[in-house]
Amino acid sequence: MIALHQILAIARAGNPARAWALFQSSGWDERGDDPKALTLKGRLLKDQAKAADGADRARFYGEAASAYAAAAQLERDSYPLINAAALALLGGRPERAKALAQETMALLADDPGQGENAYWRAATRAEAMLLLGDETGARAALADGISKLPQAWEDHAATIGQFELILAEQGRDAAWLDRHRPPPSLYFSGIIGLDDKNPKIADKIDAIIAREQPGFGFGALAAGADILIAEALHRAGAELQITLPYPVDRFRELSVAPFGDHWLGRFDALIEVAARLEVLTELPDEEERPLAVAVELADRVAMGQCVRNAGVLKSRPKAITITGRGDEPRRQYLVWSETGHDQFTIDVVRKADHHSIIANSEAETREIAAILWVDNADRDALSPLADSAVDFKSAGAARYRISTDIAQLISDSRLLLQNDGESRISLLIDIIDPQRPLASLLEQASDLARASSGGAVLTDWKSAMVLMLQSGGPAIEEIGELQTAYGALSLWSIA
């Protein structure tokens, strides 16, 4: 029998149909005596309701409400009870919703320790009030909860999403929720060769940050634009999440020190205050990556982190970049532009003595590409891919394809899953020589595919962040960790 937490992971990865099928085939849907199984049943039925229309939607919401209510009867808990109330409303039973909301209010009054923390107690009370038609009380209770845990951004986002559904069903305006939304996420980047003593540049950065009020900044810390923007974000109280293409000392040596000692202390100070620092490590059998492509990969990862953070928090991803006047747009600028998200540009005159450190060598063959790996596959298994099947190479019982066209590989993986829902597939993005891929990269792709139980494509954290940039891309969720010969890999599922 598959465990409940495994089924939940599949649901979170954006594959509710497969999660429900596993829930049923494992017999969990027959367990009326297990509150955890009933709570998950409610969650899975709610997911199906969101994907359905008309009478089917109302039916699924009603069944989800019944599952949550049954869980609450077995174990008096405000979480399943308030969910039962909200879903009863969405299922077309407003009086049942009010009765369950009243029951929730009584439970909160009898047991002040209900809820995971002070925020959730207040948010649950606010939701019950909203269901009872007391919008004034709901607004006050939600504001009170947020004041108790003002940076519990993911919790706030979950509540806002639930309230939007309720208000839409009640025919009420949800605009008042905007003041409680988590702040935007901001990807930052730009050129190195600028005059950091020019007050106009700093003023323009500060003006954009003051207007957009980002709560999170994602980028690197090269001398120049990166450091100037990161300092401004830190002054404004934003959380810095830094991604570097090399270990800190090596990055400092390549991208900070050559441009003047005055940058070094500023770099070190920002590393100290960063809330999160990610380093894209090289594999044991790999030569040092060329700076241009290493920087581009790190930038794509930071962009993806920004997009994902905004998605989780139900806020907005944005970007700020400083460009050299008259320069051709950097590839990173174009990649972000293709996402359709806001991008604010500051155009400056480069310093006369500026020199580039990221020029590509003509002999360099490594580039950002992806490996699509299909475990235990013969040519018949690849038949849905038609002509592209000939591009796959053999590796024992497996087949793999390498391409810089990541969107096409995602499409290929979906076709393979549609043809065989049990296929074990991985998609790994890295800096690759397509003609001579490293053995370690192929081994990682193989390890990831073998960890799959079918129904989803598996990838690692770095690749998952890059995939966040795909327009209309797949649902991507973290599902665990995999130990490999090259260390631990975080496991992510691509629906």
Short mmCIF file of C-alpha atoms in Angstrom, two decimals:
data_model
loop_
_atom_site.label_atom_id
_atom_site.label_comp_id
_atom_site.label_asym_id
_atom_site.label_seq_id
_atom_site.Cartn_x
_atom_site.Cartn_y
_atom_site.Cartn_z
CA MET A 1 0.00 0.00 0.00
CA ILE A 2 1.39 3.39 -0.99
CA ALA A 3 1.75 5.78 1.95
CA LEU A 4 -0.46 8.83 2.34
CA HIS A 5 2.50 11.22 2.24
CA GLN A 6 3.56 9.78 -1.13
CA ILE A 7 0.09 10.31 -2.55
CA LEU A 8 0.07 13.86 -1.20
CA ALA A 9 3.42 14.55 -2.89
CA ILE A 10 2.00 13.42 -6.23
CA ALA A 11 -1.03 15.66 -5.74
CA ARG A 12 1.19 18.63 -4.89
CA ALA A 13 3.23 17.96 -8.02
CA GLY A 14 0.15 18.78 -10.08
CA ASN A 15 -1.04 15.28 -10.90
CA PRO A 16 -4.34 14.98 -8.98
CA ALA A 17 -5.77 12.31 -11.27
CA ARG A 18 -2.88 9.93 -10.61
CA ALA A 19 -2.93 10.78 -6.88
CA TRP A 20 -6.63 9.90 -6.72
CA ALA A 21 -6.09 6.67 -8.65
CA LEU A 22 -3.36 5.62 -6.21
CA PHE A 23 -5.51 6.64 -3.24
CA GLN A 24 -8.30 4.39 -4.48
CA SER A 25 -6.15 1.46 -5.60
CA SER A 26 -4.44 1.41 -2.20
CA GLY A 27 -7.80 1.17 -0.44
CA TRP A 28 -7.50 4.47 1.40
CA ASP A 29 -10.86 5.69 0.11
CA GLU A 30 -12.54 2.87 2.05
CA ARG A 31 -10.98 3.94 5.35
CA GLY A 32 -13.69 5.78 7.21
CA ASP A 33 -11.86 5.34 10.51
CA ASP A 34 -8.65 7.23 9.72
CA PRO A 35 -8.81 11.05 10.04
CA LYS A 36 -5.60 11.53 8.05
CA ALA A 37 -6.92 9.44 5.17
CA LEU A 38 -10.22 11.32 5.23
CA THR A 39 -8.43 14.68 5.27
CA LEU A 40 -6.34 13.68 2.26
CA LYS A 41 -9.47 12.39 0.55
CA GLY A 42 -11.01 15.82 1.01
CA ARG A 43 -7.90 17.47 -0.44
CA LEU A 44 -7.87 15.18 -3.50
CA LEU A 45 -11.58 15.67 -4.18
CA LYS A 46 -11.14 19.44 -3.84
CA ASP A 47 -8.38 19.30 -6.48
CA GLN A 48 -10.73 17.42 -8.79
CA ALA A 49 -13.46 19.97 -8.19
CA LYS A 50 -11.16 22.82 -9.23
CA ALA A 51 -10.47 21.03 -12.52
CA ALA A 52 -14.15 20.23 -13.19
CA ASP A 53 -17.12 22.27 -14.42
CA GLY A 54 -20.80 22.63 -13.63
CA ALA A 55 -22.53 19.80 -11.81
CA ASP A 56 -19.32 17.76 -11.56
CA ARG A 57 -17.59 20.61 -9.78
CA ALA A 58 -20.40 20.97 -7.24
CA ARG A 59 -20.48 17.20 -6.69
CA PHE A 60 -16.74 16.96 -6.07
CA TYR A 61 -16.85 19.91 -3.68
CA GLY A 62 -19.72 18.27 -1.82
CA GLU A 63 -17.88 14.95 -1.53
CA ALA A 64 -14.76 16.78 -0.35
CA ALA A 65 -16.80 18.59 2.31
CA SER A 66 -18.21 15.27 3.54
CA ALA A 67 -14.72 13.75 3.80
CA TYR A 68 -13.39 16.69 5.81
CA ALA A 69 -16.46 16.68 8.06
CA ALA A 70 -16.01 12.95 8.74
CA ALA A 71 -12.37 13.58 9.67
CA ALA A 72 -13.45 16.33 12.08
CA GLN A 73 -15.94 13.99 13.75
CA LEU A 74 -13.21 11.44 14.42
CA GLU A 75 -10.70 13.97 15.66
CA ARG A 76 -12.00 17.37 16.79
CA ASP A 77 -9.77 19.66 14.83
CA SER A 78 -10.52 23.07 13.38
CA TYR A 79 -8.55 22.39 10.17
CA PRO A 80 -10.83 19.73 8.63
CA LEU A 81 -13.89 21.40 10.13
CA ILE A 82 -13.34 24.81 8.51
CA ASN A 83 -12.45 23.11 5.23
CA ALA A 84 -15.70 21.16 5.39
CA ALA A 85 -17.55 24.45 5.91
CA ALA A 86 -15.92 26.25 2.98
CA LEU A 87 -16.35 23.30 0.63
CA ALA A 88 -19.99 22.92 1.60
CA LEU A 89 -20.52 26.48 0.38
CA LEU A 90 -18.63 25.80 -2.87
CA GLY A 91 -20.69 22.64 -3.29
CA GLY A 92 -23.92 24.62 -3.22
CA ARG A 93 -24.97 24.08 0.41
CA PRO A 94 -24.71 27.53 2.06
CA GLU A 95 -26.81 26.60 5.12
CA ARG A 96 -24.66 23.55 5.77
CA ALA A 97 -21.60 25.81 5.42
CA LYS A 98 -22.99 28.20 8.04
CA ALA A 99 -23.73 25.36 10.46
CA LEU A 100 -20.18 24.03 10.15
CA ALA A 101 -18.77 27.55 10.48
CA GLN A 102 -20.73 28.00 13.72
CA GLU A 103 -19.36 24.67 14.92
CA THR A 104 -15.85 25.89 14.09
CA MET A 105 -16.37 29.09 16.08
CA ALA A 106 -17.59 27.07 19.07
CA LEU A 107 -14.58 24.75 18.86
CA LEU A 108 -12.19 27.73 18.80
CA ALA A 109 -13.94 29.22 21.84
CA ASP A 110 -13.79 25.94 23.78
CA ASP A 111 -10.18 25.16 22.86
CA PRO A 112 -7.97 28.27 22.45
CA GLY A 113 -5.04 26.02 21.52
CA GLN A 114 -6.67 24.93 18.27
CA GLY A 115 -4.66 25.48 15.11
CA GLU A 116 -1.00 25.09 14.26
CA ASN A 117 -0.07 28.57 15.50
CA ALA A 118 -1.51 31.99 16.38
CA TYR A 119 -1.85 32.93 12.73
CA TRP A 120 -3.87 29.86 11.80
CA ARG A 121 -6.18 30.28 14.79
CA ALA A 122 -6.97 33.83 13.70
CA ALA A 123 -7.24 32.88 10.01
CA THR A 124 -9.62 30.02 10.83
CA ARG A 125 -11.79 32.40 12.87
CA ALA A 126 -11.72 34.88 9.98
CA GLU A 127 -12.79 32.19 7.49
CA ALA A 128 -15.66 31.08 9.73
CA MET A 129 -16.83 34.69 10.03
CA LEU A 130 -16.65 35.12 6.26
CA LEU A 131 -18.82 32.03 5.77
CA LEU A 132 -21.30 33.44 8.31
CA GLY A 133 -21.55 36.69 6.37
CA ASP A 134 -19.57 38.81 8.85
CA GLU A 135 -17.06 40.32 6.44
CA THR A 136 -16.15 43.14 8.86
CA GLY A 137 -15.24 40.62 11.54
CA ALA A 138 -13.36 38.48 8.99
CA ARG A 139 -11.26 41.44 7.90
CA ALA A 140 -10.35 42.30 11.48
CA ALA A 141 -9.54 38.69 12.41
CA LEU A 142 -7.33 38.20 9.35
CA ALA A 143 -5.45 41.44 10.02
CA ASP A 144 -4.96 40.33 13.63
CA GLY A 145 -3.55 36.97 12.53
CA ILE A 146 -1.15 38.55 10.06
CA SER A 147 0.08 40.95 12.75
CA LYS A 148 0.97 37.96 14.94
CA LEU A 149 3.11 36.27 12.25
CA PRO A 150 3.73 39.01 9.66
CA GLN A 151 6.27 37.04 7.64
CA ALA A 152 4.42 33.71 7.43
CA TRP A 153 4.08 34.49 3.73
CA GLU A 154 3.08 31.01 2.51
CA ASP A 155 0.38 30.74 5.18
CA HIS A 156 -0.99 34.16 4.21
CA ALA A 157 -1.04 33.15 0.54
CA ALA A 158 -2.95 29.94 1.27
CA THR A 159 -5.56 31.89 3.21
CA ILE A 160 -5.95 34.49 0.47
CA GLY A 161 -6.50 31.76 -2.11
CA GLN A 162 -9.23 30.18 0.02
CA PHE A 163 -10.91 33.52 0.74
CA GLU A 164 -10.96 34.36 -2.98
CA LEU A 165 -12.95 31.18 -3.67
CA ILE A 166 -15.41 31.95 -0.87
CA LEU A 167 -15.91 35.59 -1.85
CA ALA A 168 -16.42 34.63 -5.50
CA GLU A 169 -19.09 32.11 -4.48
CA GLN A 170 -20.77 34.74 -2.30
CA GLY A 171 -20.63 37.31 -5.10
CA ARG A 172 -18.54 39.67 -3.00
CA ASP A 173 -15.62 41.89 -3.99
CA ALA A 174 -12.23 40.39 -3.04
CA ALA A 175 -10.19 43.57 -3.62
CA TRP A 176 -9.69 44.08 0.12
CA LEU A 177 -7.47 41.00 0.18
CA ASP A 178 -4.83 42.81 -1.91
CA ARG A 179 -3.51 44.71 1.12
CA HIS A 180 -2.66 41.38 2.76
CA ARG A 181 -0.92 39.76 -0.21
CA PRO A 182 2.75 38.87 0.29
CA PRO A 183 5.09 41.33 -1.40
CA PRO A 184 6.44 40.83 -4.94
CA SER A 185 9.62 38.88 -5.69
CA LEU A 186 12.35 40.65 -7.67
CA TYR A 187 15.06 39.14 -9.87
CA PHE A 188 18.02 41.52 -10.21
CA SER A 189 20.91 41.62 -12.68
CA GLY A 190 23.00 43.96 -14.80
CA ILE A 191 26.39 45.05 -16.02
CA ILE A 192 29.66 45.26 -14.14
CA GLY A 193 31.29 48.26 -15.80
CA LEU A 194 29.36 51.16 -14.30
CA ASP A 195 30.17 54.17 -12.14
CA ASP A 196 29.03 53.13 -8.68
CA LYS A 197 29.62 56.69 -7.39
CA ASN A 198 27.03 58.15 -9.76
CA PRO A 199 24.12 59.12 -7.46
CA LYS A 200 21.62 59.04 -10.32
CA ILE A 201 22.01 55.25 -10.65
CA ALA A 202 21.38 54.69 -6.96
CA ASP A 203 18.41 57.06 -7.03
CA LYS A 204 16.81 55.17 -9.92
CA ILE A 205 17.29 51.83 -8.17
CA ASP A 206 15.80 53.19 -4.94
CA ALA A 207 12.84 54.71 -6.80
CA ILE A 208 11.92 51.38 -8.43
CA ILE A 209 12.24 49.49 -5.14
CA ALA A 210 10.19 52.10 -3.28
CA ARG A 211 7.46 51.91 -5.92
CA GLU A 212 7.32 48.12 -6.31
CA GLN A 213 8.07 47.25 -2.65
CA PRO A 214 9.55 43.79 -3.22
CA GLY A 215 9.94 41.54 -0.21
CA PHE A 216 12.49 39.21 -1.81
CA GLY A 217 15.48 39.67 -4.10
CA PHE A 218 17.00 36.92 -6.27
CA GLY A 219 20.30 37.21 -8.10
CA ALA A 220 24.10 37.05 -7.89
CA LEU A 221 26.61 39.51 -6.39
CA ALA A 222 29.04 40.51 -9.12
CA ALA A 223 30.72 43.89 -8.80
CA GLY A 224 28.55 46.59 -10.30
CA ALA A 225 24.80 46.33 -10.84
CA ASP A 226 24.30 43.18 -8.75
CA ILE A 227 25.85 44.63 -5.63
CA LEU A 228 24.23 48.06 -6.04
CA ILE A 229 20.75 46.55 -6.38
CA ALA A 230 21.30 43.99 -3.60
CA GLU A 231 22.40 46.75 -1.22
CA ALA A 232 19.29 48.78 -2.05
CA LEU A 233 17.05 45.76 -1.49
CA HIS A 234 18.69 45.07 1.86
CA ARG A 235 18.25 48.70 2.96
CA ALA A 236 14.57 48.42 2.05
CA GLY A 237 14.17 45.33 4.24
CA ALA A 238 13.85 42.76 1.45
CA GLU A 239 15.12 39.21 1.95
CA LEU A 240 18.14 38.38 -0.24
CA GLN A 241 18.39 34.96 -1.87
CA ILE A 242 21.72 34.69 -3.67
CA THR A 243 22.69 32.16 -6.35
CA LEU A 244 26.32 31.94 -7.49
CA PRO A 245 27.75 29.99 -10.43
CA TYR A 246 30.92 29.10 -8.46
CA PRO A 247 31.91 28.63 -4.81
CA VAL A 248 32.00 31.95 -2.94
CA ASP A 249 35.79 32.41 -2.95
CA ARG A 250 36.10 31.57 -6.64
CA PHE A 251 33.23 33.86 -7.60
CA ARG A 252 34.76 36.64 -5.50
CA GLU A 253 38.06 36.13 -7.33
CA LEU A 254 36.50 36.17 -10.82
CA SER A 255 33.59 38.59 -10.60
CA VAL A 256 34.40 41.00 -7.77
CA ALA A 257 38.12 41.44 -7.06
CA PRO A 258 39.19 42.44 -10.62
CA PHE A 259 37.02 45.54 -10.47
CA GLY A 260 38.49 47.16 -7.40
CA ASP A 261 39.11 46.42 -3.76
CA HIS A 262 36.24 48.70 -2.77
CA TRP A 263 33.78 46.04 -3.98
CA LEU A 264 35.17 43.25 -1.78
CA GLY A 265 33.86 44.41 1.59
CA ARG A 266 30.47 45.14 0.09
CA PHE A 267 30.32 41.65 -1.41
CA ASP A 268 31.32 40.05 1.89
CA ALA A 269 28.71 42.07 3.80
CA LEU A 270 25.92 40.98 1.45
CA ILE A 271 26.97 37.34 1.70
CA GLU A 272 26.65 37.68 5.48
CA VAL A 273 23.12 39.11 5.40
CA ALA A 274 21.73 36.84 2.66
CA ALA A 275 18.80 34.74 3.88
CA ARG A 276 19.78 31.98 1.47
CA LEU A 277 22.93 31.24 -0.51
CA GLU A 278 22.97 28.66 -3.31
CA VAL A 279 26.12 27.60 -5.18
CA LEU A 280 25.91 25.65 -8.44
CA THR A 281 28.62 23.07 -7.88
CA GLU A 282 30.63 21.31 -10.57
CA LEU A 283 30.83 17.54 -10.86
CA PRO A 284 34.04 15.62 -10.05
CA ASP A 285 34.78 14.76 -13.68
CA GLU A 286 34.11 18.28 -14.95
CA GLU A 287 36.55 21.02 -15.89
CA GLU A 288 35.74 24.47 -14.54
CA ARG A 289 32.77 25.84 -16.36
CA PRO A 290 33.29 28.81 -18.71
CA LEU A 291 32.20 31.99 -16.97
CA ALA A 292 29.69 33.18 -19.56
CA VAL A 293 27.57 30.02 -19.59
CA ALA A 294 28.04 29.46 -15.83
CA VAL A 295 26.68 32.96 -15.14
CA GLU A 296 23.78 32.42 -17.52
CA LEU A 297 22.78 29.16 -15.82
CA ALA A 298 22.97 30.77 -12.36
CA ASP A 299 20.87 33.66 -13.64
CA ARG A 300 18.22 31.30 -15.02
CA VAL A 301 18.10 29.48 -11.70
CA ALA A 302 17.67 32.80 -9.85
CA MET A 303 14.92 33.82 -12.27
CA GLY A 304 13.16 30.54 -11.66
CA GLN A 305 13.46 30.96 -7.89
CA CYS A 306 11.85 34.38 -8.23
CA VAL A 307 8.97 33.04 -10.33
CA ARG A 308 8.38 30.09 -8.01
CA ASN A 309 8.49 32.22 -4.86
CA ALA A 310 5.91 34.58 -6.32
CA GLY A 311 3.74 31.64 -7.37
CA VAL A 312 3.85 30.01 -3.94
CA LEU A 313 3.00 33.33 -2.30
CA LYS A 314 0.34 34.26 -4.87
CA SER A 315 2.12 37.54 -5.50
CA ARG A 316 4.00 38.78 -8.58
CA PRO A 317 7.48 38.14 -10.01
CA LYS A 318 9.33 41.16 -11.39
CA ALA A 319 12.82 41.99 -12.58
CA ILE A 320 15.19 44.93 -12.51
CA THR A 321 18.28 45.12 -14.69
CA ILE A 322 20.95 47.71 -15.43
CA THR A 323 22.07 47.76 -19.05
CA GLY A 324 24.91 49.49 -20.89
CA ARG A 325 23.70 52.21 -23.21
CA GLY A 326 23.85 50.96 -26.79
CA ASP A 327 24.57 47.35 -25.78
CA GLU A 328 22.87 44.39 -27.39
CA PRO A 329 20.40 42.83 -24.91
CA ARG A 330 21.96 40.12 -22.75
CA ARG A 331 20.54 36.63 -23.17
CA GLN A 332 19.26 36.77 -19.59
CA TYR A 333 17.27 39.92 -20.40
CA LEU A 334 15.59 38.16 -23.32
CA VAL A 335 14.84 35.03 -21.29
CA TRP A 336 13.01 37.09 -18.67
CA SER A 337 11.20 39.11 -21.35
CA GLU A 338 9.84 35.88 -22.80
CA THR A 339 8.11 35.09 -19.47
CA GLY A 340 5.87 38.13 -19.89
CA HIS A 341 6.54 39.37 -16.35
CA ASP A 342 7.37 43.00 -15.55
CA GLN A 343 10.97 44.07 -16.13
CA PHE A 344 12.35 47.49 -15.17
CA THR A 345 15.46 48.66 -17.00
CA ILE A 346 17.99 51.30 -16.01
CA ASP A 347 20.17 52.37 -18.93
CA VAL A 348 23.64 53.72 -18.02
CA VAL A 349 26.84 54.73 -19.78
CA ARG A 350 29.57 52.16 -19.26
CA LYS A 351 32.87 53.21 -17.71
CA ALA A 352 35.51 53.90 -20.33
CA ASP A 353 37.97 51.40 -18.84
CA HIS A 354 35.41 48.58 -18.62
CA HIS A 355 36.53 45.14 -19.80
CA SER A 356 34.39 42.06 -20.26
CA ILE A 357 35.26 38.89 -18.36
CA ILE A 358 32.65 36.59 -19.90
CA ALA A 359 33.60 36.40 -23.55
CA ASN A 360 33.08 32.90 -24.90
CA SER A 361 35.94 31.00 -26.45
CA GLU A 362 35.21 29.85 -30.00
CA ALA A 363 36.46 26.40 -29.00
CA GLU A 364 33.95 26.09 -26.15
CA THR A 365 31.31 23.44 -26.86
CA ARG A 366 29.46 23.40 -23.55
CA GLU A 367 26.07 25.10 -23.34
CA ILE A 368 22.87 25.02 -21.30
CA ALA A 369 21.00 21.92 -22.39
CA ALA A 370 18.81 19.16 -21.02
CA ILE A 371 18.96 15.38 -20.90
CA LEU A 372 15.66 13.54 -21.33
CA TRP A 373 16.20 10.04 -19.92
CA VAL A 374 13.76 7.16 -20.31
CA ASP A 375 14.53 4.11 -18.18
CA ASN A 376 14.01 0.58 -19.52
CA ALA A 377 12.82 1.84 -22.90
CA ASP A 378 13.03 0.25 -26.34
CA ARG A 379 12.26 1.92 -29.65
CA ASP A 380 8.60 0.92 -29.43
CA ALA A 381 8.29 2.91 -26.20
CA LEU A 382 9.51 5.99 -28.09
CA SER A 383 7.08 5.54 -30.99
CA PRO A 384 4.79 8.45 -29.90
CA LEU A 385 7.68 10.83 -30.63
CA ALA A 386 7.68 10.01 -34.36
CA ASP A 387 10.76 11.45 -36.09
CA SER A 388 12.44 12.72 -32.92
CA ALA A 389 12.73 9.15 -31.63
CA VAL A 390 15.75 8.65 -33.88
CA ASP A 391 17.62 11.30 -31.88
CA PHE A 392 17.65 9.10 -28.77
CA LYS A 393 20.79 7.23 -27.88
CA SER A 394 21.05 3.92 -26.09
CA ALA A 395 22.51 3.44 -22.62
CA GLY A 396 21.99 -0.18 -21.68
CA ALA A 397 18.24 -0.70 -21.34
CA ALA A 398 17.60 3.06 -21.26
CA ARG A 399 17.37 5.74 -23.94
CA TYR A 400 18.28 9.41 -23.71
CA ARG A 401 18.25 12.56 -25.79
CA ILE A 402 20.17 15.82 -25.27
CA SER A 403 18.89 19.12 -26.62
CA THR A 404 19.03 22.86 -25.99
CA ASP A 405 15.31 22.98 -26.85
CA ILE A 406 14.02 22.40 -23.33
CA ALA A 407 10.39 23.11 -24.26
CA GLN A 408 10.52 20.34 -26.86
CA LEU A 409 11.91 17.86 -24.35
CA ILE A 410 9.09 18.71 -21.93
CA SER A 411 6.61 18.09 -24.74
CA ASP A 412 8.31 14.77 -25.55
CA SER A 413 8.15 13.67 -21.92
CA ARG A 414 4.42 14.42 -21.79
CA LEU A 415 3.77 12.36 -24.91
CA LEU A 416 5.69 9.46 -23.41
CA LEU A 417 3.67 9.62 -20.19
CA GLN A 418 0.41 9.80 -22.10
CA ASN A 419 1.42 6.64 -23.97
CA ASP A 420 2.54 4.83 -20.80
CA GLY A 421 1.69 6.28 -17.39
CA GLU A 422 4.22 3.96 -15.74
CA SER A 423 7.20 5.29 -17.70
CA ARG A 424 10.19 6.20 -15.55
CA ILE A 425 11.54 9.45 -16.93
CA SER A 426 13.87 12.24 -15.85
CA LEU A 427 14.80 15.64 -17.26
CA LEU A 428 18.10 17.13 -16.13
CA ILE A 429 19.28 20.63 -17.11
CA ASP A 430 22.92 21.62 -16.83
CA ILE A 431 25.95 22.86 -18.73
CA ILE A 432 26.53 20.10 -21.24
CA ASP A 433 28.57 19.31 -24.32
CA PRO A 434 25.78 17.62 -26.34
CA GLN A 435 28.28 15.56 -28.30
CA ARG A 436 30.33 14.49 -25.29
CA PRO A 437 28.15 14.58 -22.16
CA LEU A 438 29.86 13.85 -18.87
CA ALA A 439 29.38 10.34 -17.54
CA SER A 440 28.40 11.83 -14.18
CA LEU A 441 25.54 13.81 -15.74
CA LEU A 442 24.20 10.75 -17.53
CA GLU A 443 24.44 8.82 -14.28
CA GLN A 444 22.48 11.50 -12.43
CA ALA A 445 19.78 11.45 -15.11
CA SER A 446 19.61 7.67 -14.79
CA ASP A 447 19.40 7.83 -10.98
CA LEU A 448 16.54 10.31 -11.17
CA ALA A 449 14.57 8.20 -13.64
CA ARG A 450 14.99 5.06 -11.58
CA ALA A 451 13.62 6.91 -8.53
CA SER A 452 10.34 7.51 -10.35
CA SER A 453 7.28 5.38 -9.70
CA GLY A 454 5.74 6.55 -12.97
CA GLY A 455 3.17 9.22 -13.72
CA ALA A 456 5.57 12.15 -13.50
CA VAL A 457 8.98 13.22 -14.76
CA LEU A 458 11.62 13.66 -12.06
CA THR A 459 14.29 16.34 -11.94
CA ASP A 460 16.61 18.08 -9.48
CA TRP A 461 16.31 21.47 -7.78
CA LYS A 462 18.47 23.41 -10.24
CA SER A 463 16.60 22.05 -13.26
CA ALA A 464 13.24 22.63 -11.56
CA MET A 465 14.05 26.31 -11.11
CA VAL A 466 15.01 26.72 -14.78
CA LEU A 467 11.78 24.97 -15.81
CA MET A 468 9.78 27.56 -13.86
CA LEU A 469 10.53 29.96 -16.74
CA GLN A 470 8.67 27.90 -19.32
CA SER A 471 5.56 29.79 -20.43
CA GLY A 472 2.48 27.75 -19.55
CA GLY A 473 4.87 25.18 -18.16
CA PRO A 474 4.16 22.12 -16.09
CA ALA A 475 3.34 21.97 -12.40
CA ILE A 476 6.56 21.40 -10.48
CA GLU A 477 6.82 20.38 -6.83
CA GLU A 478 9.51 19.15 -4.47
CA ILE A 479 8.83 15.56 -3.37
CA GLY A 480 11.92 14.43 -1.46
CA GLU A 481 15.62 13.67 -1.67
CA LEU A 482 17.70 11.07 -3.47
CA GLN A 483 21.12 9.85 -2.36
CA THR A 484 23.51 9.34 -5.29
CA ALA A 485 27.21 8.65 -5.78
CA TYR A 486 27.64 12.43 -6.16
CA GLY A 487 25.77 13.36 -3.00
CA ALA A 488 22.15 14.13 -2.20
CA LEU A 489 19.87 15.40 -4.97
CA SER A 490 16.59 17.07 -4.13
CA LEU A 491 13.78 15.34 -6.02
CA TRP A 492 11.24 17.40 -7.91
CA SER A 493 8.26 16.14 -9.87
CA ILE A 494 7.16 17.59 -13.21
CA ALA A 495 3.51 16.80 -13.93
#
